[in-house]
Short mmCIF file of C-alpha atoms and ligand atoms in Angstrom, two decimals:
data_model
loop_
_atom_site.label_atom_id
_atom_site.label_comp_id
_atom_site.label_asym_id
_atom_site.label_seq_id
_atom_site.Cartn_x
_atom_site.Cartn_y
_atom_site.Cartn_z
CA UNK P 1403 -157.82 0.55 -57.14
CA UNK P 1404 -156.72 -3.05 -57.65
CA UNK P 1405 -153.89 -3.86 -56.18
CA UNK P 1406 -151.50 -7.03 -55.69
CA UNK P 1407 -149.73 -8.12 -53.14
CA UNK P 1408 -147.17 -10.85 -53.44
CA UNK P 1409 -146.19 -12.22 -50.06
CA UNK P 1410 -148.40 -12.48 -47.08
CA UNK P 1411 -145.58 -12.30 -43.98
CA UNK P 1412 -145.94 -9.61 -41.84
CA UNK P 1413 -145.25 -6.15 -44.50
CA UNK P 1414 -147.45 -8.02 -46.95
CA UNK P 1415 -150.31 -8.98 -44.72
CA UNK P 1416 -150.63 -5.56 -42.98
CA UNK P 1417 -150.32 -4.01 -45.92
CA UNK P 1418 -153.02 -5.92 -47.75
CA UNK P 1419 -155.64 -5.57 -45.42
CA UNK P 1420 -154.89 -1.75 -44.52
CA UNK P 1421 -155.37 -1.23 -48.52
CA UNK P 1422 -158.90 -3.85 -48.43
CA UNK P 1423 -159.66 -1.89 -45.92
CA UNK P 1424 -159.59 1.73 -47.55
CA UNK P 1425 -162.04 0.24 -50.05
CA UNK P 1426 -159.28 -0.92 -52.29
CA UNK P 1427 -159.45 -4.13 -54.20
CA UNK P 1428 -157.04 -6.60 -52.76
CA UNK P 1429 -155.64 -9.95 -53.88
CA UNK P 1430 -152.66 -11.30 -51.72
CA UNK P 1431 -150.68 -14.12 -53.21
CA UNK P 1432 -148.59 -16.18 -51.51
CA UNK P 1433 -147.23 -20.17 -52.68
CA UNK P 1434 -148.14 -22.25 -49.67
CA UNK P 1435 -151.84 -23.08 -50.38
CA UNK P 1436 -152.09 -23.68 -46.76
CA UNK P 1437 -151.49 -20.48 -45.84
CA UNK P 1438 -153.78 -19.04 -48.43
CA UNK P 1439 -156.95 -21.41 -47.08
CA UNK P 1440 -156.05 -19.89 -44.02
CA UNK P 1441 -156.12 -16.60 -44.36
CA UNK P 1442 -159.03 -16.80 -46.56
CA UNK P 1443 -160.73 -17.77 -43.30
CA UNK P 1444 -159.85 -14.75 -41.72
CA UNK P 1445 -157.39 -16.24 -39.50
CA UNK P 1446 -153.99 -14.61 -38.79
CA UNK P 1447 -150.80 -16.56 -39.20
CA UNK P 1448 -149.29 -14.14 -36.31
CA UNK P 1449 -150.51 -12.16 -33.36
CA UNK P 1450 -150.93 -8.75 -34.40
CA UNK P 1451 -153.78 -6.86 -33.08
CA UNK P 1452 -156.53 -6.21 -34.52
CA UNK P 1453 -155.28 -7.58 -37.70
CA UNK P 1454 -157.92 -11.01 -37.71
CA UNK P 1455 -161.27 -8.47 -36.94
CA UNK P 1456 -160.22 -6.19 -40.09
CA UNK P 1457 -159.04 -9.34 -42.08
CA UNK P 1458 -162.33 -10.84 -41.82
CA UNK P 1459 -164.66 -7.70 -42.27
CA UNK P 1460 -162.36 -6.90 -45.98
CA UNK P 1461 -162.77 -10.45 -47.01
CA UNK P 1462 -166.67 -10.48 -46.05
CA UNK P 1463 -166.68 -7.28 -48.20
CA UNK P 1464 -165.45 -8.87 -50.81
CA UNK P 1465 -162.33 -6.94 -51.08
CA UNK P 1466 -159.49 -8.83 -49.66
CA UNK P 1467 -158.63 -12.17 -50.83
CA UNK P 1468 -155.64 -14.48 -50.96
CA UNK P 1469 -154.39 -16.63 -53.61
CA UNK P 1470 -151.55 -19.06 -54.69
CA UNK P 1471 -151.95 -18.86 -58.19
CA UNK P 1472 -149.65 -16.48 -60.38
CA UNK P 1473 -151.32 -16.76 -63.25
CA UNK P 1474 -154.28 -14.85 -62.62
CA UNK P 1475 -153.51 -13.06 -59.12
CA UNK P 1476 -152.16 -9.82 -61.10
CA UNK P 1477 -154.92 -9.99 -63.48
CA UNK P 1478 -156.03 -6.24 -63.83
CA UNK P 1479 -153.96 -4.86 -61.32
CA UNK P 1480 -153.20 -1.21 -61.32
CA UNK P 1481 -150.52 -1.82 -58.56
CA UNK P 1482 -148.24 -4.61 -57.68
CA UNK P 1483 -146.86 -4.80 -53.95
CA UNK P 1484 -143.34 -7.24 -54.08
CA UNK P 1485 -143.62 -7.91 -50.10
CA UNK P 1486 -141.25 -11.13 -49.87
CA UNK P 1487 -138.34 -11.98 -47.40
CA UNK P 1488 -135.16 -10.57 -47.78
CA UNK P 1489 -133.36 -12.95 -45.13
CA UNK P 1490 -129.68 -13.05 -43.92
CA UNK P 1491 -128.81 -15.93 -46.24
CA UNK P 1492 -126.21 -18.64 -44.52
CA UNK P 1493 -123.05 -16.71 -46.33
CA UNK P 1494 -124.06 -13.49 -43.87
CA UNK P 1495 -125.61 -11.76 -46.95
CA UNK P 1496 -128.70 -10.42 -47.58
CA UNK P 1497 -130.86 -12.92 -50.14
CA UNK P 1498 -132.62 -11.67 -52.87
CA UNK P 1499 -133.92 -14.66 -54.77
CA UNK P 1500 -137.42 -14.51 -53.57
CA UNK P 1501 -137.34 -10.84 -55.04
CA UNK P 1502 -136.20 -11.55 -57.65
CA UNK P 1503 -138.15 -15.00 -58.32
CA UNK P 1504 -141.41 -12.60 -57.78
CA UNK P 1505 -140.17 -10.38 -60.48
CA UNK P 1506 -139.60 -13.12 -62.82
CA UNK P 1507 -143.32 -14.58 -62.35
CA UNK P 1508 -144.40 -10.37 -62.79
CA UNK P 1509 -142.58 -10.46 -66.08
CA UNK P 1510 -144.33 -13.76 -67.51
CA UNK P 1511 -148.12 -12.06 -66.94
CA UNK P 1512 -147.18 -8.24 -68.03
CA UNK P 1513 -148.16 -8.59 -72.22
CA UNK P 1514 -151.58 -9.46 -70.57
CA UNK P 1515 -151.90 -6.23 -69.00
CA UNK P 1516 -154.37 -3.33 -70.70
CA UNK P 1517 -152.80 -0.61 -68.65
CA UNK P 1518 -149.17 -1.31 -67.83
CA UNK P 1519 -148.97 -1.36 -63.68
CA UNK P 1520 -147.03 0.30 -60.92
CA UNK P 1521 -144.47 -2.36 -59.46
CA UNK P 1522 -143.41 -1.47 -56.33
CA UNK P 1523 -140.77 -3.07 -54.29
CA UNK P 1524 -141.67 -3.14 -50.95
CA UNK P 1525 -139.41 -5.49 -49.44
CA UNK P 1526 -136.33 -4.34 -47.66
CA UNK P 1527 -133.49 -4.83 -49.68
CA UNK P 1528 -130.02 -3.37 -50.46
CA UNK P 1529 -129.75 -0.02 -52.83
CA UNK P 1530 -129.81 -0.89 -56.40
CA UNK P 1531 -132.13 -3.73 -55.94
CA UNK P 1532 -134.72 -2.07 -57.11
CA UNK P 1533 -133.45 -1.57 -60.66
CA UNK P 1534 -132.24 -4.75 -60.60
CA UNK P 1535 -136.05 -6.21 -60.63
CA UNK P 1536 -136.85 -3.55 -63.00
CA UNK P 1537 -134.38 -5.67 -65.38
CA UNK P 1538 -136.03 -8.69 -65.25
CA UNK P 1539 -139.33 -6.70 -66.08
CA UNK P 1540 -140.01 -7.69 -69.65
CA UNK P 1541 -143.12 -5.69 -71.09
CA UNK P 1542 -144.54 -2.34 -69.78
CA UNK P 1543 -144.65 -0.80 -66.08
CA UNK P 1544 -143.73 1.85 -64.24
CA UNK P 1545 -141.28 0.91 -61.40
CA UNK P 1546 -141.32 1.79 -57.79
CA UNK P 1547 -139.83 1.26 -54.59
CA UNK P 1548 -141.64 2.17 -51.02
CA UNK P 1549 -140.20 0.98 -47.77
CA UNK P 1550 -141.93 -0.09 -44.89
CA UNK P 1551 -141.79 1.11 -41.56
CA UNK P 1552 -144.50 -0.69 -39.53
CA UNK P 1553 -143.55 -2.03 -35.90
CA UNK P 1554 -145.29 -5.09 -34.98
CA UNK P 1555 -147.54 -5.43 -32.53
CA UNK P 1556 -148.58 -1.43 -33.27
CA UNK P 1557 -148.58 -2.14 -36.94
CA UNK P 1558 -152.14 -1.18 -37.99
CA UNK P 1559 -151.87 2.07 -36.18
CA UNK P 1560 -148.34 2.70 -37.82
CA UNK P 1561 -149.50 1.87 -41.29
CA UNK P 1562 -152.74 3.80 -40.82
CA UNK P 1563 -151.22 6.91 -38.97
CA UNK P 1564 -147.36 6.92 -40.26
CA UNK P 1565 -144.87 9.07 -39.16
CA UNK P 1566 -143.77 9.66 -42.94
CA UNK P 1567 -144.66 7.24 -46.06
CA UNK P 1568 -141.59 7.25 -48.33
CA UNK P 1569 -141.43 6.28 -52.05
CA UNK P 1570 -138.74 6.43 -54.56
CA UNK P 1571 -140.13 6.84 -58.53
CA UNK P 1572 -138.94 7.79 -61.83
CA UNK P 1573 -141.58 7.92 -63.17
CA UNK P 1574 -145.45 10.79 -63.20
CA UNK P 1575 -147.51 7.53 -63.77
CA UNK P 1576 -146.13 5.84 -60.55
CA UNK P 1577 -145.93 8.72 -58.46
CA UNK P 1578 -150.12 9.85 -59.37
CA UNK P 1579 -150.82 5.35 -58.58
CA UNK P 1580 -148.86 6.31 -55.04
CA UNK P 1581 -150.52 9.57 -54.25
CA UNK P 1582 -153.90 8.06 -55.28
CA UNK P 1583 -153.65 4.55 -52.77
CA UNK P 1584 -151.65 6.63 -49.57
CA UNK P 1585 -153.90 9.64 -49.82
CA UNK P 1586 -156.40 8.09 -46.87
CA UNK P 1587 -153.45 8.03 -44.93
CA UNK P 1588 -151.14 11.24 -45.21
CA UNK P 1589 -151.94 14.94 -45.50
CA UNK P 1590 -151.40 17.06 -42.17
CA UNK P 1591 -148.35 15.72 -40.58
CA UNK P 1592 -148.48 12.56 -42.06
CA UNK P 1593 -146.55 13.69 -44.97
CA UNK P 1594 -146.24 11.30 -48.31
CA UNK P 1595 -142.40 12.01 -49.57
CA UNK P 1596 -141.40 11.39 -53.33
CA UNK P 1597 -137.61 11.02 -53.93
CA UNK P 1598 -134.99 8.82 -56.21
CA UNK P 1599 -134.92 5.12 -56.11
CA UNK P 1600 -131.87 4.20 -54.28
CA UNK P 1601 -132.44 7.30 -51.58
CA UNK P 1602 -135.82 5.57 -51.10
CA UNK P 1603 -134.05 2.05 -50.42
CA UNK P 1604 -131.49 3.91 -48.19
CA UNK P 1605 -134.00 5.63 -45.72
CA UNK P 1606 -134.85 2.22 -44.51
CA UNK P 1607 -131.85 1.16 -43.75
CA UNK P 1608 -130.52 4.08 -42.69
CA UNK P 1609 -133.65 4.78 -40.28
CA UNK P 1610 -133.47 1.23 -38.83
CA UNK P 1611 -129.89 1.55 -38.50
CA UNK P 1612 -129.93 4.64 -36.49
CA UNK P 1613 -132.96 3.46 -33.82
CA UNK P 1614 -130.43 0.15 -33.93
CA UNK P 1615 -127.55 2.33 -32.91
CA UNK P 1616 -129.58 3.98 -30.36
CA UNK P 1617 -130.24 1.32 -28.38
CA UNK P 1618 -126.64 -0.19 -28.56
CA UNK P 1619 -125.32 3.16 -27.22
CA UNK P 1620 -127.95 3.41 -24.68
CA UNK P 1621 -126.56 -0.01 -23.12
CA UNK P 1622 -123.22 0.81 -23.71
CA UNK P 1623 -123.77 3.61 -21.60
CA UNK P 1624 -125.56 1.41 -19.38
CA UNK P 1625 -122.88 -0.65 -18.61
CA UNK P 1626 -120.78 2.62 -17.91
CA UNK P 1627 -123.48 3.62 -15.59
CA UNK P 1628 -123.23 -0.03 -13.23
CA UNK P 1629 -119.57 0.32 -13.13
CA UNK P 1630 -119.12 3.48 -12.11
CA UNK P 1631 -122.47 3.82 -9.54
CA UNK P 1632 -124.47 6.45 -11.50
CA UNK P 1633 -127.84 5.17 -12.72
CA UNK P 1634 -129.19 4.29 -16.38
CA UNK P 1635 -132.84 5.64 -15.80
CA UNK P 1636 -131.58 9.00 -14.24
CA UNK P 1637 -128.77 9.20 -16.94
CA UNK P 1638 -131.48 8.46 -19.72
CA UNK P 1639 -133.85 10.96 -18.46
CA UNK P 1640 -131.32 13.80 -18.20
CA UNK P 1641 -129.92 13.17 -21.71
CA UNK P 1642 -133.91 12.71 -22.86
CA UNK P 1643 -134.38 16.50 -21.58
CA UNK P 1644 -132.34 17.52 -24.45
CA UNK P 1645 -134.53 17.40 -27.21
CA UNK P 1646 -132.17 17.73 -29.35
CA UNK P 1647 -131.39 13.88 -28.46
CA UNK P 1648 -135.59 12.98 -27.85
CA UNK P 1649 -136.60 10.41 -25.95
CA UNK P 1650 -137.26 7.39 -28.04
CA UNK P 1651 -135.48 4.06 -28.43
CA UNK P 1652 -133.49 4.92 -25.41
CA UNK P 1653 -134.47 2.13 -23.29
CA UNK P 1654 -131.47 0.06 -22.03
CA UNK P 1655 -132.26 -3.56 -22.23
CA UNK P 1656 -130.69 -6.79 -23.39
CA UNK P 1657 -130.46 -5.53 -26.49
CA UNK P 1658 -132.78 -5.97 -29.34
CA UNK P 1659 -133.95 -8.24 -31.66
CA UNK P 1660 -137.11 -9.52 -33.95
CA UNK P 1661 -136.74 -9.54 -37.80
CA UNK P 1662 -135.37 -6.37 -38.91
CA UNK P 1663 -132.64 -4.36 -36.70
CA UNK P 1664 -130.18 -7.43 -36.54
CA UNK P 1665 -130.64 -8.19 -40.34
CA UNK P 1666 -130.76 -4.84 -41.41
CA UNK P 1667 -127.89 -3.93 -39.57
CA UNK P 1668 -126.30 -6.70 -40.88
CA UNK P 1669 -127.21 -5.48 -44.16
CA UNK P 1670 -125.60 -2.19 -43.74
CA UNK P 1671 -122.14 -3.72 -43.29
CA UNK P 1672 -122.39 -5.97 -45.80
CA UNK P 1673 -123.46 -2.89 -48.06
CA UNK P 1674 -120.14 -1.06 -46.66
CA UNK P 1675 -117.65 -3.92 -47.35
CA UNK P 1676 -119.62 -3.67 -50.86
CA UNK P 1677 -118.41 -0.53 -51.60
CA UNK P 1678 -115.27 -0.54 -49.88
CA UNK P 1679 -116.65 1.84 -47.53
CA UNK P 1680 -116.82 -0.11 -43.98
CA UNK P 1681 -119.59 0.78 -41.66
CA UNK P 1682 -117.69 1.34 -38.51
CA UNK P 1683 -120.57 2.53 -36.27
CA UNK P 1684 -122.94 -0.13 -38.11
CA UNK P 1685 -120.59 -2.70 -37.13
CA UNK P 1686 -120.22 -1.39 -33.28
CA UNK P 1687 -124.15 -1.31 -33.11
CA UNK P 1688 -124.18 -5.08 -34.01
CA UNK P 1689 -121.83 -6.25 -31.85
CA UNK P 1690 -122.71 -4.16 -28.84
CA UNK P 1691 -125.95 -5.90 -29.20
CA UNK P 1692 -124.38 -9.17 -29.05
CA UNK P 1693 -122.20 -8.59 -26.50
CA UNK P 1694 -125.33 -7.31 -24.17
CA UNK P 1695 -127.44 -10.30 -23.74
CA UNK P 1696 -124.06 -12.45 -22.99
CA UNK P 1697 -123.57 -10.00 -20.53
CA UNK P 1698 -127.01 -10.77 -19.22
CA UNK P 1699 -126.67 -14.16 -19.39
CA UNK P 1700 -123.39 -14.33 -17.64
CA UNK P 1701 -124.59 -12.21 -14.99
CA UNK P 1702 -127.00 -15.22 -13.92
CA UNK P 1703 -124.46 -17.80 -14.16
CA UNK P 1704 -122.22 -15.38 -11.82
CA UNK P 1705 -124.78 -15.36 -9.38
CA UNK P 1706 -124.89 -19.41 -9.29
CA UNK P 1707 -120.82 -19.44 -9.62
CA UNK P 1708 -120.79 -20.69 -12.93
CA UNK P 1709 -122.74 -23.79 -12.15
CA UNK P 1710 -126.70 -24.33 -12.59
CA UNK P 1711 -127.13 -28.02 -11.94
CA UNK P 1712 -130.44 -28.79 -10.38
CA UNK P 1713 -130.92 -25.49 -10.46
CA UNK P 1714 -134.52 -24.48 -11.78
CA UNK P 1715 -135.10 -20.45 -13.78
CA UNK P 1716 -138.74 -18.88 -14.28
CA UNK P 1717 -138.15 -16.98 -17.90
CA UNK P 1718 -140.85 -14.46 -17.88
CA UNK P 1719 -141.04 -13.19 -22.01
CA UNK P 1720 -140.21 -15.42 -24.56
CA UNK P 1721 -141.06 -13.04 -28.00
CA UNK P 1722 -138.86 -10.43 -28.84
CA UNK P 1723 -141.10 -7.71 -27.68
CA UNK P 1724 -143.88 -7.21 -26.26
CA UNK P 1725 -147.49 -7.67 -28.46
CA UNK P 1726 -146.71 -9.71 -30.31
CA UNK P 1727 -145.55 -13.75 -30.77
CA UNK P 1728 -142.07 -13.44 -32.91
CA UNK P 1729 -139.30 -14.62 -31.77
CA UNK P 1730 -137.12 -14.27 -34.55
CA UNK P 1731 -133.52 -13.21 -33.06
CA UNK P 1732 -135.28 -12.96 -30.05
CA UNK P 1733 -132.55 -12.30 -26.95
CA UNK P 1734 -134.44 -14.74 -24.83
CA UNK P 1735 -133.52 -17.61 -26.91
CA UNK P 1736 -129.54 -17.23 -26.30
CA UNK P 1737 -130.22 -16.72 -22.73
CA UNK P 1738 -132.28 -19.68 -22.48
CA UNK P 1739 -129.69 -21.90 -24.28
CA UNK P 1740 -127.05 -20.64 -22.13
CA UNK P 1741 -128.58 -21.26 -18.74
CA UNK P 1742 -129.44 -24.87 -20.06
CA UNK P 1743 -125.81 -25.58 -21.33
CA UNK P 1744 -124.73 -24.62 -17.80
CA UNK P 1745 -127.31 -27.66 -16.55
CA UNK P 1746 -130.74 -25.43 -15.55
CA UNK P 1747 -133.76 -26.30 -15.63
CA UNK P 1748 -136.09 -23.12 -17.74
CA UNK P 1749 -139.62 -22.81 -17.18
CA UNK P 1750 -140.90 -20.18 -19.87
CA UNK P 1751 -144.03 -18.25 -19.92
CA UNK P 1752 -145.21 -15.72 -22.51
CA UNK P 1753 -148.98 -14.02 -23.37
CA UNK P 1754 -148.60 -14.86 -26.62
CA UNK P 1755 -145.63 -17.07 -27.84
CA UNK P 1756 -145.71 -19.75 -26.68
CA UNK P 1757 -145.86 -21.71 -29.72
CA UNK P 1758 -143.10 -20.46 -31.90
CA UNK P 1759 -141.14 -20.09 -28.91
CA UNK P 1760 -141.31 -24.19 -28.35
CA UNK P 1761 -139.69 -24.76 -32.08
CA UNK P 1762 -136.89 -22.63 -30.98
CA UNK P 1763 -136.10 -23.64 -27.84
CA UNK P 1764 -137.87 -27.46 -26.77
CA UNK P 1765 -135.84 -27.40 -23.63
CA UNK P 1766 -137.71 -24.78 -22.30
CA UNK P 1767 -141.10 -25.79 -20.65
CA UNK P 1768 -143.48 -23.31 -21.31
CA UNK P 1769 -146.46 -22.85 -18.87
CA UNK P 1770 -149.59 -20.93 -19.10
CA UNK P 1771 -149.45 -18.89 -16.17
CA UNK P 1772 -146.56 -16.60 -15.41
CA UNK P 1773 -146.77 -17.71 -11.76
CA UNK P 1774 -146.75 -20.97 -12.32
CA UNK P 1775 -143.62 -20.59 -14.27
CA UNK P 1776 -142.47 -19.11 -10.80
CA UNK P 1777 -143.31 -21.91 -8.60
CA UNK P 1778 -140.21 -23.45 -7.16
CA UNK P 1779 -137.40 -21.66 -8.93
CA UNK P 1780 -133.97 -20.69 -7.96
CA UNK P 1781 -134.46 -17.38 -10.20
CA UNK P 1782 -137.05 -15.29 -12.49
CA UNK P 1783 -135.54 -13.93 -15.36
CA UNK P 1784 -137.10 -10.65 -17.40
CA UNK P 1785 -136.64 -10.95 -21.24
CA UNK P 1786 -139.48 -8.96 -22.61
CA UNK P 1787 -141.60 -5.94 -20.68
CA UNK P 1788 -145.26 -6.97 -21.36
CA UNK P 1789 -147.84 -5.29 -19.67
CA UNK P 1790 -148.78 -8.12 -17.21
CA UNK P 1791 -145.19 -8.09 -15.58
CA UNK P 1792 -145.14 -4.57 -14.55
CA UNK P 1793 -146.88 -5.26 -11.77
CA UNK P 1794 -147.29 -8.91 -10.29
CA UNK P 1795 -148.20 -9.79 -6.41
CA UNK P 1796 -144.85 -9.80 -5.35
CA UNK P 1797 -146.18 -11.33 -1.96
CA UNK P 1798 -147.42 -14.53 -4.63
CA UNK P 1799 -144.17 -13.77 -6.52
CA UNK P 1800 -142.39 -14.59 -3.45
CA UNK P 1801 -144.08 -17.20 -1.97
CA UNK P 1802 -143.84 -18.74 -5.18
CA UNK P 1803 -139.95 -18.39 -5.90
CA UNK P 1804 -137.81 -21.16 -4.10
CA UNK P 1805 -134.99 -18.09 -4.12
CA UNK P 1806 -136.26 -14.46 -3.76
CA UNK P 1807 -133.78 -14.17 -6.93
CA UNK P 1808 -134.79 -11.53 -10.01
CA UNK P 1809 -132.56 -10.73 -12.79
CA UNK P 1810 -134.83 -8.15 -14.77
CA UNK P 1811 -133.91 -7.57 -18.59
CA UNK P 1812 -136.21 -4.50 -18.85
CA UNK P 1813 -135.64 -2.49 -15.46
CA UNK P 1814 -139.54 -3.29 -14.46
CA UNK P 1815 -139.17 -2.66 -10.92
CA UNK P 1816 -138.63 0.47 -8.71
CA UNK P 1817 -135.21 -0.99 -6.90
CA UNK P 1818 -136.22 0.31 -3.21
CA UNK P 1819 -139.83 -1.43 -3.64
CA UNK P 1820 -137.86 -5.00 -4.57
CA UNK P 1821 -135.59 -4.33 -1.40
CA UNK P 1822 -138.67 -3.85 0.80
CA UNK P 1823 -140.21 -6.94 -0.23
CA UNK P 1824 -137.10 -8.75 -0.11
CA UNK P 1825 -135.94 -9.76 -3.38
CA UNK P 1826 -132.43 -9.77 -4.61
CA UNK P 1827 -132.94 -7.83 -7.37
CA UNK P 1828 -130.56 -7.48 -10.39
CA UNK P 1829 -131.51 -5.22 -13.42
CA UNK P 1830 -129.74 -3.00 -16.52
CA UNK P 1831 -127.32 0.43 -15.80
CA UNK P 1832 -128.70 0.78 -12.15
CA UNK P 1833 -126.33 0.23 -8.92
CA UNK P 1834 -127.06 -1.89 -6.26
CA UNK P 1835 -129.04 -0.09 -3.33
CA UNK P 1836 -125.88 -0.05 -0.92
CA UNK P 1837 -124.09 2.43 -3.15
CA UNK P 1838 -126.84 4.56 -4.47
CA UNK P 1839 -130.66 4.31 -3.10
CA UNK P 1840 -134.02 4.70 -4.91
C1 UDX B 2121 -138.57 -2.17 -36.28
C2 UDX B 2121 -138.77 -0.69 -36.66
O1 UDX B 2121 -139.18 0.06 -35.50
C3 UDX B 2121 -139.80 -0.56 -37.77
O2 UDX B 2121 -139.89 0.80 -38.18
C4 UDX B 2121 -139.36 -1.43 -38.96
O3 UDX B 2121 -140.32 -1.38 -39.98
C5 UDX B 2121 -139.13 -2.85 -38.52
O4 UDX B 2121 -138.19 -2.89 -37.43
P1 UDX B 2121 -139.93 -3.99 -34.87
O5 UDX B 2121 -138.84 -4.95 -35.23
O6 UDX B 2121 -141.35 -4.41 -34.98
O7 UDX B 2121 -139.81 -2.66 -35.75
O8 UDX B 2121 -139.70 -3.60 -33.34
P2 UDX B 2121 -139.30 -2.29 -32.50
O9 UDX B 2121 -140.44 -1.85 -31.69
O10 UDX B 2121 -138.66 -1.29 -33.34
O11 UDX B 2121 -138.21 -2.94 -31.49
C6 UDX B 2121 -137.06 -3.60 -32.00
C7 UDX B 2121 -136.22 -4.14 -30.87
O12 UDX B 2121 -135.58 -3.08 -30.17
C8 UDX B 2121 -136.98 -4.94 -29.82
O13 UDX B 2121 -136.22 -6.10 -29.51
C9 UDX B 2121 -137.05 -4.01 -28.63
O14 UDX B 2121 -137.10 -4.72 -27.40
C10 UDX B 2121 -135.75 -3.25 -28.76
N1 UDX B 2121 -135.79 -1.92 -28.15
C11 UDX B 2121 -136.61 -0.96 -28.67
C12 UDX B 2121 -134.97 -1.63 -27.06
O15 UDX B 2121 -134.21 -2.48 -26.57
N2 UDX B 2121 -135.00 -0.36 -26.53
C13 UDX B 2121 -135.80 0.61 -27.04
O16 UDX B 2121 -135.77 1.73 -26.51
C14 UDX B 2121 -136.64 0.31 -28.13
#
């Protein structure tokens, strides 16, 4: 098939190549002509991987490429991807001009069309949307709507193995187009789910909003669990046996972030006051979340009485999660900013983001090495659980650390095993060792 895709972020991009990849015909458009020489190289505008090694082998196929020109980017296509940004505009609510600006350049090209095409609206946006690009759609189409659900940093395997691929139609002609491009990837427990339009736009909301609400009441109860001496990890593991409850998106933290549970939660309230239906739990969720990595954050500046003059912090994670080199809403930025308003010194290290975590925060010297980021500090601070910090030489650790001091975001470390090698060790839901050992 021929397909379109307008917007090369992170849904668009995946998507794109996933489809090249197939053996589908793909042209991505995008308007910075920077980005589209770019990516016509092959070369990723985010770490995601294995996204560059399957970019490359589509466009050396010939069946990927990228393009800033609307006039000739939907030229035969049987299906048109709308992949844009739907970001928290500065009013708090969700913006839909680049969705809609797509759907007016759509409307310009569709007389030109032989066989009218699928649009689909990809994009996460609020129920209703949908229909509301279908009426700026001047001509003949068949309208669509088909949330994403990719993580990042596992997003090839998500889009190529998914859980479920939802779509919302109204129509036999877009519903065969849909069944025809997902086939590769759904059949046996990978099931490809046809519904109404605005139940298809809900289901992304509503499943981001639940995992989002997971993790809120995870370290609510988290916090329950360090004031009254029971333990997160034993708490979480009991409750996990349930399956009934299951065992995912249960890990207590400082709380999440990246590009899609804070805005989409956001978006869920805003959709509530909408229609005079307020989103209690939505609105908990969110500012649990908040409220968690001030907690963090204050925690440290407890430790150092308020007062972190000359004082020097090791920040060990700088992206939102691990894999992958977004920061966006990241919970390491606030902490960062708040140990440098109360006078520290932060030393930052992260495998991958390093440079979009420097436009964020400039304060923060970042540092190649994670032990290096160590090396004379007061304190090491956890934000993000990659791989290499499960398991550093504590005896370098140490030796590095001007204060055997570790305030750990993620629960890393087995508590007893910090005790033995000395540290003071702070981390999420579990008591200290004098009241309950480990
Ligand atoms: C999420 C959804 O999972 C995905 O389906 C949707 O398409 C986009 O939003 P993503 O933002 O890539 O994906 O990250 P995800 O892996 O879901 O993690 C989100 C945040 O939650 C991270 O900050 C992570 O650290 C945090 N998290 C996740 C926890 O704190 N505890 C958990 O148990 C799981």
């Amino acid at each position: 098939m021929k397909i379109t895709i307008v917007g090369t972020g992170y849904v668009g991009l995946i998507t794109g190549t996933c489809f090249a990849n197939a053996g589908n015909n793909v042209t991505c458009l995008d308007i910075d002509p920077k980005k589209v020489e770019t990516l016509n190289k092959g070369e990723a505008p985010f770490f995601e991987p294995g996204l560059s090694e399957m970019m490359t082998k589509s466009i050396n196929a010939g069946r990927l490429d990228f393009s800033d020109d609307s006039s000739t980017a939907f030229t035969g296509s049987d299906i048109i991807f709308i992949c844009v940004g739907t970001p928290t505009g500065n009013d708090g609510k969700c913006d839909l001009s680049y969705v809609l600006g797509v759907a007016d350049d759509i409307s310009k090209v569709l007389d030109t069309f032989d066989t009218p095409p699928v649009v689909v609206v990809k994009s996460t946006v609020p129920v209703g949307t949908t229909h509301r690009v279908a009426e700026r759609l001047h001509g003949e189409y068949f309208i669509a709507n088909n949330p994403e659900f990719l993580r990042e940093g596992n997003a090839i395997d998500d889009f190529r193995t998914p859980d479920r691929v939802v779509c919302g139609v109204e129509s036999e002609e877009a519903q065969a187009a849909l069944e025809q491009l997902y086939a590769p990837f759904t059949g046996d427990g990978h099931p490809l789910l046809f519904f109404d339009i605005h139940s298809s736009e809900m289901v992304k909301y509503a499943s981001n909003a639940m995992l989002a609400c997971k993790i809120s009441f995870i370290n609510e109860i988290a916090s329950l669990c360090e004031r009254n001496g029971a333990n997160i990890e034993r708490v979480r593991t009991g409750m996990c046996a349930d399956s009934r409850i299951g065992n995912q998106f249960f890990k207590p933290g400082i709380g999440y972030g990246g590009s899609c549970f804070p805005k989409d939660t956001l978006a869920v309230m805003e959709m509530g006051d909408n229609a005079n239906a307020p989103c209690l739990v939505n609105t908990a969720v969110h500012e649990l979340n908040q409220r968690q990595r001030r907690w963090f954050a204050n925690r440290i500046l407890e430790h150092f009485d308020n007062d972190l003059t000359g004082k020097k912090v090791a920040l060990w994670g700088l992206a939102f999660k691990p894999n992958t080199d977004d920061v966006r809403d990241a919970p390491s930025i606030d902490i960062a900013k708040t140990l440098i308003d109360a006078g520290a010194e932060v030393t930052g290290f992260d495998p991958e983001a390093w440079e979009t975590y420097g436009s964020e925060v400039p304060e923060v010297t970042i540092v190649s090495n994670m032990y290096e980021a160590a090396a004379d500090a007061d304190a090491l601070v956890i934000c993000t659980e990659w791989d290499e910090f499960s398991s550093p030489d504590f005896d370098l650790l140490k030796a590095k650390l001007k204060d055997q001091v570790i305030f750990d975001g993620r629960n890393l470390y087995i508590r007893a095993e910090m005790a033995r090698h000395g540290f003071h060790y702070y981390s999420v839901g579990r008591p200290t060792l004098e009241i309950c050992t480990a």
